[in-house]
CSV table of C-alpha atoms in Angstrom, one decimal:
chain,number,residue,atom,x,y,z
A,1,MET,CA,-20.3,-13.0,20.1
A,2,ARG,CA,-23.1,-14.9,18.3
A,3,ILE,CA,-25.3,-13.2,15.6
A,4,ILE,CA,-28.7,-14.9,14.9
A,5,VAL,CA,-30.8,-13.5,12.0
A,6,HIS,CA,-34.4,-14.5,11.7
A,7,THR,CA,-36.1,-14.1,8.3
A,8,GLY,CA,-39.1,-15.5,6.5
A,9,LYS,CA,-42.2,-14.5,4.6
A,10,GLY,CA,-44.2,-11.6,6.1
A,11,GLY,CA,-46.6,-12.5,8.8
A,12,VAL,CA,-45.0,-15.8,9.9
A,13,GLY,CA,-44.1,-14.6,13.4
A,14,LYS,CA,-40.4,-13.6,13.0
A,15,THR,CA,-40.7,-10.7,15.5
A,16,SER,CA,-42.3,-12.9,18.2
A,17,ILE,CA,-39.7,-15.6,17.7
A,18,SER,CA,-36.8,-13.0,17.7
A,19,ALA,CA,-38.1,-11.5,21.0
A,20,ALA,CA,-38.6,-14.9,22.6
A,21,THR,CA,-35.1,-16.1,21.5
A,22,ALA,CA,-33.5,-12.9,22.9
A,23,LEU,CA,-35.4,-13.2,26.2
A,24,ARG,CA,-34.4,-16.9,26.5
A,25,CYS,CA,-30.7,-15.9,25.9
A,26,ALA,CA,-30.9,-13.1,28.4
A,27,GLU,CA,-32.4,-15.3,31.1
A,28,MET,CA,-29.6,-17.8,30.5
A,29,GLY,CA,-27.2,-15.1,31.6
A,30,LEU,CA,-26.1,-13.9,28.2
A,31,LYS,CA,-26.0,-10.2,27.5
A,32,THR,CA,-28.3,-9.9,24.6
A,33,ILE,CA,-29.6,-7.3,22.2
A,34,VAL,CA,-32.5,-7.8,19.8
A,35,ILE,CA,-32.7,-5.3,16.9
A,36,SER,CA,-35.5,-4.9,14.2
A,37,THR,CA,-34.4,-4.1,10.6
A,38,ASP,CA,-38.0,-4.2,9.3
A,39,THR,CA,-39.3,-0.8,8.3
A,40,ALA,CA,-42.7,-1.8,9.7
A,41,HIS,CA,-41.4,-2.2,13.2
A,42,SER,CA,-43.4,-4.4,15.6
A,43,LEU,CA,-40.7,-5.4,18.1
A,44,ALA,CA,-41.8,-2.9,20.6
A,45,ASP,CA,-45.4,-4.2,20.4
A,46,SER,CA,-44.2,-7.8,20.9
A,47,LEU,CA,-42.1,-6.9,23.9
A,48,GLU,CA,-44.8,-4.5,25.1
A,49,LYS,CA,-42.1,-1.9,25.8
A,50,THR,CA,-41.1,1.5,24.4
A,51,ILE,CA,-37.9,1.3,22.3
A,52,GLY,CA,-36.3,3.5,19.7
A,53,PRO,CA,-33.4,4.1,17.3
A,54,GLU,CA,-30.8,3.6,20.1
A,55,PRO,CA,-30.6,0.5,22.3
A,56,VAL,CA,-32.8,0.5,25.4
A,57,GLU,CA,-32.4,-1.9,28.4
A,58,LEU,CA,-35.7,-3.6,29.1
A,59,TYR,CA,-34.8,-6.4,31.4
A,60,PRO,CA,-31.7,-7.8,33.1
A,61,ASN,CA,-29.3,-8.7,30.3
A,62,LEU,CA,-31.8,-7.7,27.6
A,63,TRP,CA,-31.6,-4.7,25.3
A,64,ALA,CA,-33.8,-3.9,22.3
A,65,GLN,CA,-33.6,-1.4,19.4
A,66,GLU,CA,-35.7,-0.6,16.3
A,67,VAL,CA,-33.3,0.7,13.7
A,68,ASP,CA,-34.4,3.9,12.1
A,69,ALA,CA,-32.8,4.2,8.7
A,70,ARG,CA,-32.9,8.0,8.5
A,71,TYR,CA,-31.3,8.3,12.0
A,72,SER,CA,-28.6,5.8,11.1
A,73,MET,CA,-27.9,7.4,7.7
A,74,GLU,CA,-27.4,10.8,9.4
A,75,LYS,CA,-25.1,9.1,12.0
A,76,TYR,CA,-22.9,7.2,9.5
A,77,TRP,CA,-23.4,9.0,6.2
A,78,GLY,CA,-24.1,12.6,7.2
A,79,LEU,CA,-20.8,14.3,6.3
A,80,PHE,CA,-20.8,13.2,2.7
A,81,GLN,CA,-24.5,13.7,2.2
A,82,LYS,CA,-24.3,17.3,3.4
A,83,TYR,CA,-21.7,18.1,0.8
A,84,MET,CA,-23.7,16.4,-1.9
A,85,VAL,CA,-26.9,18.2,-0.9
A,86,ALA,CA,-25.1,21.5,-1.0
A,87,LEU,CA,-23.8,20.6,-4.5
A,88,PHE,CA,-27.2,19.7,-5.8
A,89,THR,CA,-28.9,22.7,-4.1
A,90,ARG,CA,-26.5,25.1,-5.8
A,91,GLN,CA,-27.5,23.5,-9.1
A,92,GLY,CA,-31.1,24.6,-8.5
A,93,VAL,CA,-32.4,21.3,-7.1
A,94,GLU,CA,-34.9,21.7,-4.2
A,95,ASP,CA,-33.4,20.8,-0.7
A,96,VAL,CA,-35.9,17.9,-0.1
A,97,VAL,CA,-35.2,16.4,-3.6
A,98,ALA,CA,-31.5,16.8,-3.2
A,99,GLU,CA,-31.5,15.0,0.1
A,100,GLU,CA,-33.3,12.0,-1.5
A,101,VAL,CA,-31.1,11.6,-4.5
A,102,THR,CA,-27.9,11.8,-2.6
A,103,ILE,CA,-28.5,8.4,-0.9
A,104,LEU,CA,-26.7,5.7,-2.7
A,105,PRO,CA,-28.7,2.7,-3.9
A,106,GLY,CA,-29.4,0.4,-1.0
A,107,LEU,CA,-27.6,2.4,1.6
A,108,GLU,CA,-30.8,3.3,3.5
A,109,GLU,CA,-31.2,-0.5,4.1
A,110,GLY,CA,-27.5,-0.8,4.6
A,111,ALA,CA,-27.7,1.4,7.7
A,112,HIS,CA,-29.0,-1.7,9.5
A,113,LEU,CA,-25.8,-3.6,8.8
A,114,LEU,CA,-23.6,-0.8,10.3
A,115,TRP,CA,-25.2,-1.4,13.7
A,116,ILE,CA,-24.2,-5.1,13.5
A,117,ASN,CA,-20.6,-4.0,13.0
A,118,LYS,CA,-20.7,-1.6,15.9
A,119,TYR,CA,-21.9,-4.2,18.4
A,120,VAL,CA,-19.3,-6.7,17.3
A,121,GLN,CA,-16.5,-4.1,17.6
A,122,ASP,CA,-17.8,-2.8,21.0
A,123,LYS,CA,-17.9,-6.4,22.4
A,124,GLN,CA,-20.6,-5.2,24.8
A,125,PHE,CA,-23.0,-8.1,24.1
A,126,ASP,CA,-22.8,-11.9,23.9
A,127,VAL,CA,-25.7,-12.4,21.5
A,128,LEU,CA,-27.2,-10.2,18.8
A,129,VAL,CA,-30.6,-11.3,17.6
A,130,VAL,CA,-31.8,-9.7,14.3
A,131,ASP,CA,-35.5,-9.5,13.6
A,132,ALA,CA,-35.1,-9.1,9.8
A,133,ALA,CA,-37.5,-7.8,7.2
A,134,PRO,CA,-39.5,-10.2,5.0
A,135,THR,CA,-37.4,-12.5,2.8
A,136,ALA,CA,-37.1,-10.3,-0.4
A,137,GLU,CA,-35.9,-7.3,1.6
A,138,THR,CA,-33.5,-9.4,3.6
A,139,LEU,CA,-31.9,-10.9,0.5
A,140,ARG,CA,-31.4,-7.4,-0.9
A,141,LEU,CA,-29.9,-6.4,2.4
A,142,LEU,CA,-27.5,-9.4,2.6
A,143,SER,CA,-26.4,-8.9,-1.1
A,144,LEU,CA,-25.9,-5.2,-0.5
A,145,PRO,CA,-22.1,-5.3,-0.1
A,146,ASP,CA,-21.8,-6.9,-3.6
A,147,VAL,CA,-24.2,-4.4,-5.2
A,148,THR,CA,-22.8,-1.2,-3.6
A,149,ARG,CA,-19.2,-2.3,-4.3
A,150,TRP,CA,-20.0,-2.0,-8.0
A,151,TRP,CA,-21.5,1.5,-7.5
A,152,PHE,CA,-18.7,2.7,-5.4
A,153,GLU,CA,-15.8,1.5,-7.6
A,154,ARG,CA,-17.3,2.8,-10.9
A,155,ILE,CA,-19.2,6.0,-10.0
A,156,LEU,CA,-17.7,7.4,-6.8
A,157,THR,CA,-14.1,6.7,-7.7
A,158,LEU,CA,-14.6,8.5,-11.0
A,159,THR,CA,-16.4,11.4,-9.3
A,160,ARG,CA,-13.6,11.7,-6.7
A,161,GLY,CA,-11.0,11.9,-9.4
A,162,VAL,CA,-12.9,14.7,-11.1
A,163,THR,CA,-13.3,16.7,-7.8
A,164,LYS,CA,-9.5,16.7,-7.3
A,165,VAL,CA,-9.2,18.6,-10.6
A,166,ILE,CA,-12.2,21.0,-10.3
A,167,ARG,CA,-11.9,21.8,-6.6
A,168,PRO,CA,-9.1,24.4,-7.1
A,169,ILE,CA,-11.1,25.9,-10.0
A,170,SER,CA,-14.3,25.9,-7.9
A,171,LYS,CA,-12.5,27.8,-5.1
A,172,LEU,CA,-11.4,30.5,-7.5
A,173,MET,CA,-15.0,30.7,-8.6
A,174,ARG,CA,-16.1,30.8,-5.0
A,175,ARG,CA,-17.9,27.4,-5.4
A,176,GLY,CA,-15.4,25.3,-3.5
A,177,ASP,CA,-17.7,24.8,-0.6
A,178,ALA,CA,-19.9,22.7,-2.8
A,179,ILE,CA,-17.2,20.1,-3.6
A,180,PRO,CA,-16.7,17.3,-1.1
A,181,GLU,CA,-13.5,17.5,0.9
A,182,GLU,CA,-11.2,14.5,1.6
A,183,ASP,CA,-12.9,13.8,4.9
A,184,ALA,CA,-16.2,13.2,3.2
A,185,TRP,CA,-14.6,10.8,0.7
A,186,THR,CA,-12.9,9.0,3.6
A,187,GLN,CA,-16.3,8.6,5.3
A,188,VAL,CA,-17.6,6.9,2.1
A,189,GLN,CA,-14.6,4.5,2.0
A,190,ASN,CA,-15.1,3.7,5.6
A,191,LEU,CA,-18.7,3.0,5.0
A,192,PHE,CA,-18.0,0.5,2.3
A,193,ALA,CA,-15.2,-1.1,4.2
A,194,THR,CA,-17.7,-1.6,7.1
A,195,LEU,CA,-20.2,-3.3,4.7
A,196,ASP,CA,-17.5,-5.7,3.6
A,197,THR,CA,-16.7,-6.4,7.2
A,198,VAL,CA,-20.3,-7.2,8.0
A,199,ARG,CA,-20.4,-9.5,5.0
A,200,ARG,CA,-17.5,-11.5,6.4
A,201,LEU,CA,-19.1,-11.6,9.9
A,202,LEU,CA,-22.5,-12.9,8.6
A,203,THR,CA,-20.9,-15.5,6.4
A,204,ASP,CA,-18.8,-16.9,9.2
A,205,PRO,CA,-20.8,-19.9,10.5
A,206,GLU,CA,-18.9,-19.9,13.8
A,207,MET,CA,-20.2,-16.4,14.5
A,208,SER,CA,-23.5,-16.1,12.6
A,209,SER,CA,-26.6,-18.2,11.8
A,210,ILE,CA,-29.5,-17.5,9.6
A,211,ARG,CA,-32.7,-19.1,10.8
A,212,LEU,CA,-35.7,-19.4,8.5
A,213,VAL,CA,-39.2,-18.9,10.1
A,214,VAL,CA,-42.1,-20.7,8.4
A,215,ASN,CA,-45.7,-21.6,8.9
A,216,PRO,CA,-46.8,-25.1,7.8
A,217,GLU,CA,-48.4,-23.7,4.7
A,218,LYS,CA,-47.3,-24.7,1.1
A,219,MET,CA,-47.0,-21.1,-0.2
A,220,VAL,CA,-44.8,-20.0,2.8
A,221,ILE,CA,-42.6,-23.1,2.5
A,222,LYS,CA,-42.0,-22.5,-1.3
A,223,GLU,CA,-40.9,-18.9,-0.7
A,224,THR,CA,-38.7,-20.0,2.1
A,225,GLN,CA,-37.1,-22.6,-0.2
A,226,ARG,CA,-36.2,-19.9,-2.6
A,227,THR,CA,-34.7,-17.8,0.2
A,228,TYR,CA,-32.7,-20.8,1.4
A,229,THR,CA,-31.2,-21.4,-2.0
A,230,TYR,CA,-30.2,-17.7,-2.4
A,231,LEU,CA,-28.6,-17.7,1.0
A,232,ASN,CA,-26.5,-20.7,-0.1
A,233,LEU,CA,-25.6,-18.8,-3.3
A,234,TYR,CA,-24.3,-15.8,-1.3
A,235,GLY,CA,-22.5,-18.1,1.3
A,236,TYR,CA,-24.7,-17.4,4.3
A,237,ALA,CA,-25.0,-20.4,6.8
A,238,THR,CA,-28.6,-21.5,7.7
A,239,ASP,CA,-28.6,-23.6,10.8
A,240,ALA,CA,-32.3,-24.2,11.5
A,241,ILE,CA,-35.9,-24.0,10.3
A,242,LEU,CA,-38.4,-22.6,12.9
A,243,CYS,CA,-41.9,-23.7,12.2
A,244,ASN,CA,-44.5,-21.4,13.9
A,245,ARG,CA,-48.2,-21.8,14.6
A,246,VAL,CA,-48.5,-25.6,14.4
A,247,ILE,CA,-52.0,-26.7,15.6
A,248,PRO,CA,-51.4,-28.7,18.8
A,249,PRO,CA,-52.5,-32.4,18.9
A,250,GLU,CA,-54.9,-31.8,21.7
A,251,VAL,CA,-57.1,-29.5,19.5
A,252,ASN,CA,-59.9,-31.9,18.5
A,253,ASP,CA,-62.4,-29.5,17.2
A,254,PRO,CA,-63.8,-30.8,13.8
A,255,TYR,CA,-63.4,-27.3,12.4
A,256,PHE,CA,-59.6,-27.7,12.5
A,257,SER,CA,-59.4,-31.3,11.3
A,258,MET,CA,-58.7,-30.5,7.6
A,259,TRP,CA,-56.3,-27.8,8.6
A,260,LYS,CA,-54.4,-30.2,10.9
A,261,ALA,CA,-54.2,-32.8,8.2
A,262,ASN,CA,-52.8,-30.2,5.7
A,263,GLN,CA,-50.3,-29.0,8.3
A,264,GLN,CA,-49.0,-32.6,8.8
A,265,GLN,CA,-48.5,-33.0,5.1
A,266,ASN,CA,-46.7,-29.7,4.9
A,267,LEU,CA,-44.4,-30.6,7.9
A,268,GLU,CA,-43.3,-33.7,5.9
A,269,TYR,CA,-42.7,-31.4,2.9
A,270,ILE,CA,-40.5,-29.2,5.1
A,271,HIS,CA,-38.3,-32.3,5.8
A,272,GLU,CA,-38.1,-32.9,2.0
A,273,ALA,CA,-37.3,-29.3,1.2
A,274,PHE,CA,-34.6,-28.7,3.8
A,275,GLY,CA,-32.9,-32.0,4.2
A,276,GLU,CA,-30.9,-32.4,7.4
A,277,LEU,CA,-31.5,-29.0,8.8
A,278,PRO,CA,-33.0,-29.2,12.3
A,279,LEU,CA,-36.7,-28.3,12.5
A,280,PHE,CA,-38.0,-26.6,15.7
A,281,LYS,CA,-41.8,-26.3,16.1
A,282,ALA,CA,-43.9,-23.9,18.1
A,283,PRO,CA,-47.7,-24.3,18.6
A,284,LEU,CA,-50.5,-22.0,17.6
A,285,PHE,CA,-51.2,-20.4,21.0
A,286,GLY,CA,-54.8,-19.8,22.2
A,287,GLN,CA,-53.9,-16.1,22.8
A,288,GLU,CA,-51.9,-13.4,21.1
A,289,VAL,CA,-48.1,-13.7,21.8
A,290,GLY,CA,-47.0,-10.5,23.4
A,291,GLY,CA,-45.3,-9.5,26.7
A,292,LEU,CA,-42.6,-11.4,28.6
A,293,GLU,CA,-44.8,-14.2,29.9
A,294,THR,CA,-46.1,-15.4,26.6
A,295,LEU,CA,-42.6,-14.9,25.0
A,296,ARG,CA,-41.2,-17.3,27.7
A,297,LYS,CA,-43.8,-19.9,26.7
A,298,LEU,CA,-42.9,-19.5,23.0
A,299,ALA,CA,-39.2,-19.9,23.8
A,300,GLN,CA,-39.9,-23.0,25.9
A,301,ALA,CA,-42.0,-24.6,23.2
A,302,LEU,CA,-39.4,-23.9,20.5
A,303,TYR,CA,-36.2,-24.7,22.3
A,304,GLY,CA,-37.1,-26.8,25.4
A,305,ASP,CA,-33.9,-26.6,27.6
A,306,GLN,CA,-31.6,-25.9,24.6
A,307,ASN,CA,-29.5,-22.8,24.4
A,308,PRO,CA,-30.7,-20.9,21.2
A,309,ALA,CA,-27.4,-19.0,21.1
A,310,GLN,CA,-25.6,-22.2,20.2
A,311,LYS,CA,-24.9,-23.2,16.6
A,312,LEU,CA,-27.8,-25.6,15.8
A,313,PHE,CA,-26.5,-27.3,12.8
A,314,ASP,CA,-22.8,-28.2,12.0
A,315,GLY,CA,-23.2,-30.1,8.8
A,316,ARG,CA,-23.2,-28.9,5.2
A,317,THR,CA,-26.3,-28.2,3.1
A,318,HIS,CA,-26.3,-27.7,-0.6
A,319,THR,CA,-24.0,-25.1,-2.1
A,320,ILE,CA,-23.9,-23.3,-5.4
A,321,ASP,CA,-20.5,-22.2,-6.7
A,322,SER,CA,-19.8,-20.1,-9.8
A,323,GLN,CA,-16.9,-21.4,-11.9
A,324,GLY,CA,-16.2,-17.9,-13.5
A,325,ASP,CA,-16.9,-19.1,-17.0
A,326,GLY,CA,-20.7,-19.0,-17.0
A,327,THR,CA,-21.0,-22.4,-15.4
A,328,PHE,CA,-22.2,-23.3,-11.9
A,329,ILE,CA,-21.7,-26.3,-9.7
A,330,LEU,CA,-24.5,-27.4,-7.4
A,331,ASN,CA,-23.1,-29.6,-4.6
A,332,VAL,CA,-25.5,-31.7,-2.6
A,333,PRO,CA,-24.0,-33.7,0.3
A,334,LEU,CA,-25.6,-37.2,0.5
A,335,PRO,CA,-23.8,-39.3,3.1
A,336,PHE,CA,-24.5,-43.0,3.1
A,337,ALA,CA,-26.3,-42.8,-0.3
A,338,SER,CA,-25.7,-45.0,-3.3
A,339,LYS,CA,-25.9,-43.6,-6.8
A,340,GLU,CA,-27.9,-46.7,-7.9
A,341,ASP,CA,-30.7,-45.4,-5.6
A,342,MET,CA,-30.8,-41.9,-7.1
A,343,ASP,CA,-33.1,-40.2,-9.5
A,344,LEU,CA,-32.9,-36.6,-10.7
A,345,TYR,CA,-35.8,-34.6,-12.1
A,346,ARG,CA,-35.5,-31.0,-13.3
A,347,SER,CA,-38.0,-28.3,-14.2
A,348,ARG,CA,-36.9,-24.8,-15.1
A,349,ASP,CA,-36.7,-23.5,-11.6
A,350,GLU,CA,-36.7,-26.6,-9.4
A,351,LEU,CA,-34.7,-29.8,-9.0
A,352,THR,CA,-36.2,-32.9,-7.4
A,353,LEU,CA,-33.7,-35.5,-6.1
A,354,ARG,CA,-34.9,-38.9,-5.0
A,355,VAL,CA,-32.6,-41.1,-2.9
A,356,GLY,CA,-34.3,-44.4,-2.1
A,357,PRO,CA,-37.7,-43.6,-0.5
A,358,TYR,CA,-36.8,-40.0,0.3
A,359,ARG,CA,-37.1,-36.9,-1.9
A,360,ARG,CA,-35.4,-33.5,-1.8
A,361,ASN,CA,-36.7,-30.4,-3.5
A,362,ILE,CA,-34.2,-27.7,-4.3
A,363,VAL,CA,-35.4,-24.4,-5.8
A,364,LEU,CA,-32.9,-23.1,-8.3
A,365,PRO,CA,-31.8,-19.4,-8.3
A,366,TYR,CA,-32.7,-17.3,-11.3
A,367,ALA,CA,-29.1,-17.5,-12.7
A,368,LEU,CA,-29.6,-21.2,-13.3
A,369,TRP,CA,-33.1,-21.2,-15.0
A,370,ASP,CA,-31.8,-21.0,-18.5
A,371,LEU,CA,-28.8,-23.3,-18.1
A,372,GLU,CA,-28.7,-26.9,-19.0
A,373,ILE,CA,-27.4,-29.8,-16.8
A,374,GLY,CA,-24.0,-30.6,-18.3
A,375,ASP,CA,-23.3,-33.6,-16.1
A,376,ALA,CA,-24.1,-35.0,-12.7
A,377,ARG,CA,-21.5,-37.0,-10.7
A,378,PHE,CA,-21.7,-38.7,-7.3
A,379,GLU,CA,-18.3,-38.4,-5.7
A,380,GLU,CA,-17.1,-38.5,-2.1
A,381,SER,CA,-20.6,-38.8,-0.7
A,382,SER,CA,-21.8,-35.7,-2.6
A,383,LEU,CA,-23.8,-35.2,-5.8
A,384,ARG,CA,-22.1,-32.6,-8.0
A,385,ILE,CA,-24.4,-31.2,-10.8
A,386,ARG,CA,-22.8,-28.9,-13.4
A,387,PHE,CA,-25.0,-26.3,-15.1
A,388,VAL,CA,-23.8,-25.0,-18.4
A,389,ARG,CA,-25.1,-22.7,-21.1
A,390,ASP,CA,-26.8,-24.5,-24.0
A,391,GLU,CA,-24.5,-23.7,-27.0
A,392,ARG,CA,-27.2,-24.7,-29.4
A,393,GLN,CA,-29.2,-21.7,-28.3
A,394,PRO,CA,-28.7,-18.7,-30.6
A,395,GLN,CA,-26.5,-16.0,-29.2
A,396,ARG,CA,-29.3,-13.4,-29.6
A,397,GLU,CA,-31.8,-15.5,-27.7
A,398,ARG,CA,-29.3,-16.1,-24.9
A,399,ALA,CA,-28.7,-12.4,-24.6
């Protein structure tokens, strides 16, 4: 099974591209499901079909689903939540408030990840296309297994130990029905185990690809750069940049001349920002993209005769590895480069690397902003840059 996740800044056309990609896969004979994890669902509008929280078959080999967080939480989290709601209600908390506070941080978004695991386990589909939320929400979603693991290990494990002691006492006091039974705790453990499994699935480049959707606009590209860097930090494989709404060459109206020139400059900047990642382009259509016919046109413009379910990039991009002692290594593969041709410039949140006539801009994650470059070495066709804490900086200021 192949998992393709489309993400990008809000309004760049992720939903249309997700629907077009899924339709192309289905028409190539692959059983395909496209799901939307954005709370502001527009997948049904793009496909011009009615879909809901469970998958609906729309077309031969094509299913679609708009994930409803509440519906999913009830399905996967309901047993434990009912016990917790009962516990809070008995303490005098209103039912509605109790239901809200018993959802663990991030798990409402995490319900989306549970469907991914289900479809992989069921082996019903060949391709899963994910129309993800805008970049900030997607990054929170993809980092969720790490964040909730802390919550689970420290808070829930402690609480579970306490309930083993107080459950017999509570039953004597006729309050035992408010204490979660072992089945509820098992559901919690299974939930977190599933999140870990999804993390492994999404970081396996043979199974999953993250594809970044952009428009040829500087602000959009800069945000997408930051997303790309954080995806590398978390170990998610990006295999393509999909540039949407490029003004076609045949548009000669003077009104668009400056806009076209700016777009061409920004397309060059995309090549600088994302290195060897393949760039696929789709034009700005003269009509709204919606319905199967226009989605077919969009897919043809993007992929030509290529199968979008295939892995589109097999090389390595830059990676950021924590050394566990507060230092990080940024590794940038530069095959065929010579260190005599390199220059390196650094601002607080960005690194600019020049190799001969070419430039590469790398947006640094927040964890590296206050670190200094300890050294930079060119070894085995890769530039390795070590970021270290400045020991001259006072301890109080560092904290």
